[in-house]
PDB file of C-alpha atoms and ligand atoms in Angstrom:
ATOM      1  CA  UNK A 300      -1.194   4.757  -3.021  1.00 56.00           C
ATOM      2  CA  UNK A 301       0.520   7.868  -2.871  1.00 54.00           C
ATOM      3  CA  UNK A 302       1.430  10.741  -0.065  1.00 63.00           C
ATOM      4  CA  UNK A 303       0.923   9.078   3.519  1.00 72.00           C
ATOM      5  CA  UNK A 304      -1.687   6.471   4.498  1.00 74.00           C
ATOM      6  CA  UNK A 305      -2.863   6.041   8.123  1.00 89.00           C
ATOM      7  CA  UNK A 306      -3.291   1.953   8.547  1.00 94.00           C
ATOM      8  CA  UNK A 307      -6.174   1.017  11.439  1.00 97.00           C
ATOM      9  CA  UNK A 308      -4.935  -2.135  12.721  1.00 96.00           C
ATOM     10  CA  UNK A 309      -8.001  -5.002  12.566  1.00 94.00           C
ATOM     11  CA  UNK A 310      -6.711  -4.768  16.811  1.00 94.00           C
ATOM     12  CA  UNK A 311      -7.247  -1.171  17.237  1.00 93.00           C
ATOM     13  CA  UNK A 312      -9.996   0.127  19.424  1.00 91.00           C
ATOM     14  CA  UNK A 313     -11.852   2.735  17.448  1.00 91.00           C
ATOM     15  CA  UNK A 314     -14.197   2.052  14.985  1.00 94.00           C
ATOM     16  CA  UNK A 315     -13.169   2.035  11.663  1.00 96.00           C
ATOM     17  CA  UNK A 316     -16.169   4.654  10.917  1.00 95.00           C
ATOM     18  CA  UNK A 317     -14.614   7.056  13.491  1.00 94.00           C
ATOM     19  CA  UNK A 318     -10.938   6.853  12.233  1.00 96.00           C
ATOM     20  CA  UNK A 319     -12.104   7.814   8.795  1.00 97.00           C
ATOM     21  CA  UNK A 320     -13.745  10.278   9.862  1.00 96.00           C
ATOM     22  CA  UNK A 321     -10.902  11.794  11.122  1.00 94.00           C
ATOM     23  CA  UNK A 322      -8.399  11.186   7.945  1.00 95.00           C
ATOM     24  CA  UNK A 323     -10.561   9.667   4.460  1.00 95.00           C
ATOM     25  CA  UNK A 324      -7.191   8.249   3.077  1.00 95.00           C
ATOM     26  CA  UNK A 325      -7.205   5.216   6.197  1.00 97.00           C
ATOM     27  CA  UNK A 326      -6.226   1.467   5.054  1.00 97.00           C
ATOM     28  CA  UNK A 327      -7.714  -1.063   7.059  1.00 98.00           C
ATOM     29  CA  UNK A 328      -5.166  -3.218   7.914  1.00 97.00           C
ATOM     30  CA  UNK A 329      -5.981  -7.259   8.407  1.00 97.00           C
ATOM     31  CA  UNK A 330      -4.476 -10.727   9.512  1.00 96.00           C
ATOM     32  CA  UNK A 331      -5.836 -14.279   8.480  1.00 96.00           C
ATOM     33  CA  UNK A 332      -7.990 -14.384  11.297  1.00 95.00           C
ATOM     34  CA  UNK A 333     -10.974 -16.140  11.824  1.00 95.00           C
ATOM     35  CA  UNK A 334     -13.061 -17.994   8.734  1.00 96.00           C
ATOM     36  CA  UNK A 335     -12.754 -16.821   5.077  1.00 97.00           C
ATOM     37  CA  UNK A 336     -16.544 -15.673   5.818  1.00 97.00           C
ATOM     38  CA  UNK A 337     -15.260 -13.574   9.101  1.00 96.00           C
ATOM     39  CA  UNK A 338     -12.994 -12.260   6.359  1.00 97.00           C
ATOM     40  CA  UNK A 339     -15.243 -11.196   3.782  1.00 97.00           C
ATOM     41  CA  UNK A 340     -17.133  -9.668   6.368  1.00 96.00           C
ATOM     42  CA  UNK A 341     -15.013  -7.576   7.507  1.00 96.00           C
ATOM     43  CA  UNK A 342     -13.909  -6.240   4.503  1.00 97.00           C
ATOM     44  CA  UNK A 343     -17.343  -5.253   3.477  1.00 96.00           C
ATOM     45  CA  UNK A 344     -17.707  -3.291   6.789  1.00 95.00           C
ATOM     46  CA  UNK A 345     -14.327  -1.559   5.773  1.00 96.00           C
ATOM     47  CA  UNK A 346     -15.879  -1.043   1.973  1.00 97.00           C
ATOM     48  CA  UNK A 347     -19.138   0.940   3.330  1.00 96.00           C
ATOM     49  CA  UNK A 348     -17.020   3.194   6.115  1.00 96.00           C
ATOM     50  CA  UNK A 349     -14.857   3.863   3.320  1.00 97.00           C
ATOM     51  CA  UNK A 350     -11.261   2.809   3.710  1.00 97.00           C
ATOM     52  CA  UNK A 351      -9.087   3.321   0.751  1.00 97.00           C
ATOM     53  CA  UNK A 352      -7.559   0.374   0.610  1.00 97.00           C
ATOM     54  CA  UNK A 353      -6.620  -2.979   2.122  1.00 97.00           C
ATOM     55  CA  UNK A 354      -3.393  -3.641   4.136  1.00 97.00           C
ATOM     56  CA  UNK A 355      -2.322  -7.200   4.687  1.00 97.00           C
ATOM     57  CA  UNK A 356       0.201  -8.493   7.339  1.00 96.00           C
ATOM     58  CA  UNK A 357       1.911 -11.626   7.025  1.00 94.00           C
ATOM     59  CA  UNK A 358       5.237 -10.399   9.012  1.00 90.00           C
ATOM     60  CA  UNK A 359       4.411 -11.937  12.419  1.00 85.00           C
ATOM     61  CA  UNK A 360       4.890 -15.284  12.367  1.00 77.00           C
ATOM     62  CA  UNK A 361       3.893 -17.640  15.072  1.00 77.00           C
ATOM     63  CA  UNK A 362       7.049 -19.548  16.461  1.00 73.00           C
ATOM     64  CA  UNK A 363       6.821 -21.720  19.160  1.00 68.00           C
ATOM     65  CA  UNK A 364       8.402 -19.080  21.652  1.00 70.00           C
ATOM     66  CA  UNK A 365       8.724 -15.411  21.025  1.00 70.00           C
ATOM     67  CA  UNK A 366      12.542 -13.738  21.740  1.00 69.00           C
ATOM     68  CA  UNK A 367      10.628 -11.111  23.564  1.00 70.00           C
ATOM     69  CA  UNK A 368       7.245 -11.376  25.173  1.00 70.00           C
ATOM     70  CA  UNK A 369       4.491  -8.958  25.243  1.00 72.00           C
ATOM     71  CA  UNK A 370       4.836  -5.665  27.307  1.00 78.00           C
ATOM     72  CA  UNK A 371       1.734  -5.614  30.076  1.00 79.00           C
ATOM     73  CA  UNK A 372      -1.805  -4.779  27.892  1.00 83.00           C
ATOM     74  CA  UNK A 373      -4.700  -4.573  29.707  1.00 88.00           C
ATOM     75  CA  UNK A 374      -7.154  -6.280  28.915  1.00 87.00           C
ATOM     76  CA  UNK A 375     -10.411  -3.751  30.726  1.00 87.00           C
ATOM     77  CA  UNK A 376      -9.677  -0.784  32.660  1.00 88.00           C
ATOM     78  CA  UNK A 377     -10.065  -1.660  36.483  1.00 90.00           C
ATOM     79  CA  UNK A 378      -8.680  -0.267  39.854  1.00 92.00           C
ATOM     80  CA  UNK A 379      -6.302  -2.451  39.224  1.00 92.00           C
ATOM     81  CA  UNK A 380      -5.167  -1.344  35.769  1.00 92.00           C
ATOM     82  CA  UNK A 381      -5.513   2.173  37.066  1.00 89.00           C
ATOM     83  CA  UNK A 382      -3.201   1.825  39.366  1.00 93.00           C
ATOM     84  CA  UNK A 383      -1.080  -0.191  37.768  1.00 92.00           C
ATOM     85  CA  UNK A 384      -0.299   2.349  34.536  1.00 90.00           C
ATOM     86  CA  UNK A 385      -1.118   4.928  36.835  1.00 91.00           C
ATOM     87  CA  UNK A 386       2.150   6.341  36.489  1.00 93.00           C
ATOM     88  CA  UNK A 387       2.331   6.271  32.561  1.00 90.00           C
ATOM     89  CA  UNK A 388      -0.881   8.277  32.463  1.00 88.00           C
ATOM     90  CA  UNK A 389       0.193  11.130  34.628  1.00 91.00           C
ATOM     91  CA  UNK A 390       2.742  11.732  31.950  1.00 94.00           C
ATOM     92  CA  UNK A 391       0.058  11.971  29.430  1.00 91.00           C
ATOM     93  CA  UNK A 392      -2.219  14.725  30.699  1.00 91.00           C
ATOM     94  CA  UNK A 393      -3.715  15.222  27.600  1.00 92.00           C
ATOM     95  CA  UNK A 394      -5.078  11.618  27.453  1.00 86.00           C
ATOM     96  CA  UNK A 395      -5.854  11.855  30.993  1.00 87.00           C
ATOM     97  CA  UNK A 396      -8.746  15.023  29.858  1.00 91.00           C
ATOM     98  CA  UNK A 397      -9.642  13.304  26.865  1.00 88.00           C
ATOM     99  CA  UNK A 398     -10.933  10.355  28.737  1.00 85.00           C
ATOM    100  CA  UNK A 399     -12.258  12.296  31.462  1.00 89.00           C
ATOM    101  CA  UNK A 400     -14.243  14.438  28.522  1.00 91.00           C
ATOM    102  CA  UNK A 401     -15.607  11.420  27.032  1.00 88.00           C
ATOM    103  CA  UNK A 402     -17.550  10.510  30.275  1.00 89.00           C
ATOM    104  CA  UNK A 403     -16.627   6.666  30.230  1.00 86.00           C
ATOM    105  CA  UNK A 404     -13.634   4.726  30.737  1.00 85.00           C
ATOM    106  CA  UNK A 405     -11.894   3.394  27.026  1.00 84.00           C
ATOM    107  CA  UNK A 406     -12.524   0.307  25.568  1.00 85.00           C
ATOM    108  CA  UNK A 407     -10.034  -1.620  24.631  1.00 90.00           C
ATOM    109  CA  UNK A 408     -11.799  -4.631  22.736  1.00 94.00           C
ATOM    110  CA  UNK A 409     -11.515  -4.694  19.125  1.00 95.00           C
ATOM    111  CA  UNK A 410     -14.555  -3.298  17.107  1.00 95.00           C
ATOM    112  CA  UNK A 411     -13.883  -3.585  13.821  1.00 96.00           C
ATOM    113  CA  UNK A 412     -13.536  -7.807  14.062  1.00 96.00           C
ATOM    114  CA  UNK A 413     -17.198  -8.049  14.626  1.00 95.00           C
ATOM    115  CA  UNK A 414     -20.631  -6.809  13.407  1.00 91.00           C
ATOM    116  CA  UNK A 415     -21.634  -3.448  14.140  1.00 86.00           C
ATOM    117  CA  UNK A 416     -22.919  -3.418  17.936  1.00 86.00           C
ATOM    118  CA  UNK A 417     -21.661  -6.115  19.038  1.00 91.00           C
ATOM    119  CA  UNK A 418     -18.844  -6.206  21.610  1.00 91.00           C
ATOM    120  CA  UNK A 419     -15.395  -7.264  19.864  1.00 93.00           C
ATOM    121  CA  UNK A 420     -13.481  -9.575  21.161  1.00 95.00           C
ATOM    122  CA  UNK A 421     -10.122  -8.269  23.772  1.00 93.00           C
ATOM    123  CA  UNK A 422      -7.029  -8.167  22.460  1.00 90.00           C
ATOM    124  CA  UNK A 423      -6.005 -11.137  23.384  1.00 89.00           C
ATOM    125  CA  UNK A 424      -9.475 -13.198  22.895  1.00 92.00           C
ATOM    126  CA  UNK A 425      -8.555 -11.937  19.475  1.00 93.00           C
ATOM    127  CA  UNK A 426      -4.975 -12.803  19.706  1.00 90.00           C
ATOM    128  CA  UNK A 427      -6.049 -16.371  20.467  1.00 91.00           C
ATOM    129  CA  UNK A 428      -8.099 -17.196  17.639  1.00 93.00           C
ATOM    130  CA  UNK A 429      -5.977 -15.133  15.204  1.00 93.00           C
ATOM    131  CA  UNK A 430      -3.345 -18.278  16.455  1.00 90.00           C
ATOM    132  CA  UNK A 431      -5.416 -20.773  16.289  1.00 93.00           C
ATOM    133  CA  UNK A 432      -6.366 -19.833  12.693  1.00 95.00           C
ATOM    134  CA  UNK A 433      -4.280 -21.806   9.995  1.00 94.00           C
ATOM    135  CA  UNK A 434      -1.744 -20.032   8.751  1.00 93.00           C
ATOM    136  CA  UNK A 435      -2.503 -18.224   5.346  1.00 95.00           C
ATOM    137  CA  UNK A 436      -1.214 -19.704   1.793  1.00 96.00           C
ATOM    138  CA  UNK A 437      -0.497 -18.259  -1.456  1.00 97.00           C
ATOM    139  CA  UNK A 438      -3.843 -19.583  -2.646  1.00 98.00           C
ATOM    140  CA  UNK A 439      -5.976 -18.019   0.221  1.00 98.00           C
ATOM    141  CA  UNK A 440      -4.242 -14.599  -0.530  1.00 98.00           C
ATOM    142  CA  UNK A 441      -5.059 -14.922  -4.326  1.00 98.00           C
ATOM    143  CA  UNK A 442      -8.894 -15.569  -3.001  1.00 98.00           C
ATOM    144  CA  UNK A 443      -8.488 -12.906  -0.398  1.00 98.00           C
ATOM    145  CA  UNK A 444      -7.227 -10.403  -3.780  1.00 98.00           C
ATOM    146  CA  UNK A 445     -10.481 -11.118  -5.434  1.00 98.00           C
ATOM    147  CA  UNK A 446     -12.488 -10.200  -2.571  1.00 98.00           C
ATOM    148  CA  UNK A 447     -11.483  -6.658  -2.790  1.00 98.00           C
ATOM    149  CA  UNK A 448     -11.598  -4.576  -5.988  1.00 96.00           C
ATOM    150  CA  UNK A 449      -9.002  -1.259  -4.730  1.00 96.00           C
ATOM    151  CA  UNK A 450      -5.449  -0.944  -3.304  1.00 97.00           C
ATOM    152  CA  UNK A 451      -4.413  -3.856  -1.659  1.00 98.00           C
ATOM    153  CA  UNK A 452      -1.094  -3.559  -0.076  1.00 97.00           C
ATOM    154  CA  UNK A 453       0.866  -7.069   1.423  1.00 97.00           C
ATOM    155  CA  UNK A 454       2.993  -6.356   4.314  1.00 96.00           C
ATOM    156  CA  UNK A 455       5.523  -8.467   5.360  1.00 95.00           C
ATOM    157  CA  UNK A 456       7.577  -9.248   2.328  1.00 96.00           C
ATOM    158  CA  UNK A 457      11.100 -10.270   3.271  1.00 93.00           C
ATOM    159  CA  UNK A 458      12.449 -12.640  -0.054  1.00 95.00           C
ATOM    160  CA  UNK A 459      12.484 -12.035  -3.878  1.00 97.00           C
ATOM    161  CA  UNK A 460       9.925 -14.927  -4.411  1.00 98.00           C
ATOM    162  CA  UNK A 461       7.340 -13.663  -2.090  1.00 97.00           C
ATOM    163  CA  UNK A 462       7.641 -10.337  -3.893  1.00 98.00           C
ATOM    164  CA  UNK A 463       7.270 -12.031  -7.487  1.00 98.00           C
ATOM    165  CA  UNK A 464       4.293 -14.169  -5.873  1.00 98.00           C
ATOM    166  CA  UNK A 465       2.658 -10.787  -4.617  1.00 98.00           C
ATOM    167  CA  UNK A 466       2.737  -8.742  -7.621  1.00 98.00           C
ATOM    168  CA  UNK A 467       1.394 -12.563  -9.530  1.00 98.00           C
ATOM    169  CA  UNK A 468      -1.429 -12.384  -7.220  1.00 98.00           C
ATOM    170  CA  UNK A 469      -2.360  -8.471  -7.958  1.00 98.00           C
ATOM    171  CA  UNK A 470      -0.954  -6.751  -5.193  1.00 98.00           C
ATOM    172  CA  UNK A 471      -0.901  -3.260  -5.613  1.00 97.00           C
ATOM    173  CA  UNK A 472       2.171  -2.333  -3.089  1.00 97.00           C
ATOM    174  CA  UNK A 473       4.351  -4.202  -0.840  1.00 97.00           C
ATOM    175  CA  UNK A 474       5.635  -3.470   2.696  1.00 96.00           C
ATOM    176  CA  UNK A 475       9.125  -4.799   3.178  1.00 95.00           C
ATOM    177  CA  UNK A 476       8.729  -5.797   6.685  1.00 93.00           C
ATOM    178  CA  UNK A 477       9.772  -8.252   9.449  1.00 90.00           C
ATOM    179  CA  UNK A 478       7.158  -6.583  12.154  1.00 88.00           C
ATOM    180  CA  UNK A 479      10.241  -4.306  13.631  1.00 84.00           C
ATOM    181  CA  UNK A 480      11.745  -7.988  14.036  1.00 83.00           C
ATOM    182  CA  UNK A 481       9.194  -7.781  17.727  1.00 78.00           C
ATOM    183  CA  UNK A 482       8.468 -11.409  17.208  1.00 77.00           C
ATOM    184  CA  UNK A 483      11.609 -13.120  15.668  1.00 76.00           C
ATOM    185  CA  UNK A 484      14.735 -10.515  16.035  1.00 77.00           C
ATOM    186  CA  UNK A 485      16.699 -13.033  14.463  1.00 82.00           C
ATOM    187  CA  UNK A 486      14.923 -12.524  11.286  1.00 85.00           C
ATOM    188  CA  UNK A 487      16.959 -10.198   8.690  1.00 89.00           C
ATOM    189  CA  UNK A 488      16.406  -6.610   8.648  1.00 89.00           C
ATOM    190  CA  UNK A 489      13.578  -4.920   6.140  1.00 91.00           C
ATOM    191  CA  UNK A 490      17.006  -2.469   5.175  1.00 90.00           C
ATOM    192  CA  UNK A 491      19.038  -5.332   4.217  1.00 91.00           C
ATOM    193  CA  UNK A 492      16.050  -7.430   2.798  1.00 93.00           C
ATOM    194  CA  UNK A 493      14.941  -4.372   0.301  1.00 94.00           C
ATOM    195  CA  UNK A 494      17.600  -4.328  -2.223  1.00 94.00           C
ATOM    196  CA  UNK A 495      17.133  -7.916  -3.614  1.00 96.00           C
ATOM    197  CA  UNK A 496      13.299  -7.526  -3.496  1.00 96.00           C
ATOM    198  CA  UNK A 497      13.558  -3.948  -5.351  1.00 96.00           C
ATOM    199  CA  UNK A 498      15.704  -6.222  -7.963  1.00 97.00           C
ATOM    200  CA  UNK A 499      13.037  -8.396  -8.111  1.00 98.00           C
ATOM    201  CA  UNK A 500       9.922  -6.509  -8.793  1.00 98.00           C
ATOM    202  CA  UNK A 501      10.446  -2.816  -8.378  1.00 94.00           C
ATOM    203  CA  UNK A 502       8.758  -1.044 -11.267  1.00 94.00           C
ATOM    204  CA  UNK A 503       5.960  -3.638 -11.412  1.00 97.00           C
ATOM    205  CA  UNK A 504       4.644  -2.662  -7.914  1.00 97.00           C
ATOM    206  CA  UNK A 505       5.080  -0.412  -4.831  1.00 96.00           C
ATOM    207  CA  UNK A 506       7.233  -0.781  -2.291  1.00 96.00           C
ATOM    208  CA  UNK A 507       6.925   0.992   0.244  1.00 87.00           C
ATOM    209  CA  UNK A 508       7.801   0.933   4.969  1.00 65.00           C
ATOM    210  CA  UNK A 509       4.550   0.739   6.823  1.00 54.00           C
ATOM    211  CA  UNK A 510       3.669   1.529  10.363  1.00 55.00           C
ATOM    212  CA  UNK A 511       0.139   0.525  11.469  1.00 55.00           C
ATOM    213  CA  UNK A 512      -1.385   1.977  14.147  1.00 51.00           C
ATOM    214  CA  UNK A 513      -2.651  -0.564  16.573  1.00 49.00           C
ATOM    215  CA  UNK A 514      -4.683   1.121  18.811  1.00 45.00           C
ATOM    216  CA  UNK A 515      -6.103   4.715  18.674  1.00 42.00           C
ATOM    217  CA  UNK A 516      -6.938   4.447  22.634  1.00 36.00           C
ATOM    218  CA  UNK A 517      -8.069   7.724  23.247  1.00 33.00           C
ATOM    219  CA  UNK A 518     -12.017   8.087  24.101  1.00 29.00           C
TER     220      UNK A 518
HETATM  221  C1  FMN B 867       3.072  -1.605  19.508  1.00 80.04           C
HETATM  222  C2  FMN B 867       3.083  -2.053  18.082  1.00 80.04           C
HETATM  223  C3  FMN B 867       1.909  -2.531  17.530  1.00 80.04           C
HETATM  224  C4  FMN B 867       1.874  -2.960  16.210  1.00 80.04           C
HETATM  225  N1  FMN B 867       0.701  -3.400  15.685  1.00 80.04           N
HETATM  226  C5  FMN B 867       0.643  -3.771  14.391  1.00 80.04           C
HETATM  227  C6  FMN B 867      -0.577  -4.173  13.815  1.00 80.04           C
HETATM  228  O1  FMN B 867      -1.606  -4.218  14.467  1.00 80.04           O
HETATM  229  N2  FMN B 867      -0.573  -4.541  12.514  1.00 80.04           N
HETATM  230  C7  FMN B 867       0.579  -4.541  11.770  1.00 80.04           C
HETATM  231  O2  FMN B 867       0.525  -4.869  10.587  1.00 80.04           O
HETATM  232  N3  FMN B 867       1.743  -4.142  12.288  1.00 80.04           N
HETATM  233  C8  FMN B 867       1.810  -3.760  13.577  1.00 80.04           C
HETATM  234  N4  FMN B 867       3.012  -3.370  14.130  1.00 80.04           N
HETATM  235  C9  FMN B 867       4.234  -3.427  13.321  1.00 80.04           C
HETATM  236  C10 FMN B 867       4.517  -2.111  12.626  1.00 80.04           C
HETATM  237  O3  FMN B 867       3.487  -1.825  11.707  1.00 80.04           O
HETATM  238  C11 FMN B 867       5.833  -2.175  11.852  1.00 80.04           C
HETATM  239  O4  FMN B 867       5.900  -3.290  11.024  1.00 80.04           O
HETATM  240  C12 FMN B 867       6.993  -2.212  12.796  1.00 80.04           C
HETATM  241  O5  FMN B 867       6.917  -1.124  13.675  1.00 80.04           O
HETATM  242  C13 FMN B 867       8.324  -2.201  12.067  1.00 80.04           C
HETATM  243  O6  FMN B 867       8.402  -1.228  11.106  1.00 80.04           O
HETATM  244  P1  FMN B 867       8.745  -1.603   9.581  1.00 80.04           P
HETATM  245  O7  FMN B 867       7.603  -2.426   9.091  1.00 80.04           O
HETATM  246  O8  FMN B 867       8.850  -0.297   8.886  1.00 80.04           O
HETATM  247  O9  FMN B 867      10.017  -2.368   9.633  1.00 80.04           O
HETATM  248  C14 FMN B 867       3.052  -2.935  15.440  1.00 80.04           C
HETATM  249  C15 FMN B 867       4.240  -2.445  16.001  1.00 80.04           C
HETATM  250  C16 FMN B 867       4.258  -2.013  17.298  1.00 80.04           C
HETATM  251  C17 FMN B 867       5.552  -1.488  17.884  1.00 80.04           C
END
């Protein structure tokens, strides 16, 4: 992985087709989310549009209360939501056209989480079986390394075990990461979490800051 790589959150809103289409070097980023066959799945659809590589999060962590909650996400576009982000849009012109060119409103459900032509599931119909999915182990991310045979980058490392466990399992970079600490600010900051992980492994994997995109909105 080298040079900059767009990620296309599993949550975003375009295709994955459509992204890479736009930029061939896209990562298709994924949680442990749904069955290990929903898994596999996906991945192959991500394998035939072409994505370079594989991005894994483990950085959000699901805590019985979140410091912060979510900001407002729609979940369709209604009068309601209209009028309701109404004044965010006029600030965005541009979008404004862009949706008005396309000829329909923008769909915010998630494609790339189900098979081709079928209607994904809303962000948060996703959300909610993402949580009630068991949380992943070290074993289902050696299983989930075999399933794909290219760059396969773990996001979320924070400790110099984790790191050592990644790089045992084949990753081919690491994201030192605590999710912009949006779910748990008390956790420590990627800065300050680096150096001992950069003791740990550096030089037997990359290590690299990521920023996935989680929804390319515009129609
Ligand atoms: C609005 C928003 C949406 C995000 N969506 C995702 C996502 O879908 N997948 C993901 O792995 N990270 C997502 N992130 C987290 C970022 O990728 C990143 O971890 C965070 O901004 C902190 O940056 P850092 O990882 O460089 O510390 C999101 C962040 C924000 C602010």
């Amino acid at each position: 992985m080298s040079g900059t790589a767009l990620g296309l959150s599993s949550f975003g809103s375009k295709p994955i087709e459509e992204v890479i289409a736009a930029d061939d070097k896209t990562f298709f980023q994924i949680y442990w989310l749904g069955s290990k066959d929903d898994m596999v799945a996906r991945l192959d659809w991500a394998r035939e549009a072409g994505a370079k590589g594989i991005i894994v999060t483990l950085d959000w962590v699901f805590a019985t209360a979140r410091d912060w909650g979510s900001p407002p996400l729609p979940e369709k576009i209604d009068v309601k939501t209209a009028v309701r982000f109404a004044p965010q849009v006029v600030t965005k012109p541009g979008w404004l056209l862009r949706f008005a060119w396309s000829g329909k409103l923008p769909d915010l459900t998630t494609p790339n989480l189900v098979p081709r032509g079928q209607q994904g599931p809303t962000f948060f119909g996703a959300y909610g079986e993402w949580m009630g999915t068991p949380p992943v182990t070290w074993d289902d991310l050696a299983w989930l390394r075999q399933q794909w045979d290219g760059p396969f980058l773990i996001k979320g490392i924070g400790r110099p075990d984790d790191a050592k466990r990644a790089v045992d399992i084949g990753a081919t970079a690491i994201s030192v990461s605590n999710h912009g600490g949006n779910n748990l600010d008390t956790t420590p900051a990627a800065i300050c979490m680096l150096p001992s992980v950069v003791q740990a492994v550096g030089g037997q994997v990359e290590i690299l800051p990521t920023v996935v995109c989680a929804a390319a909105a515009t129609s």
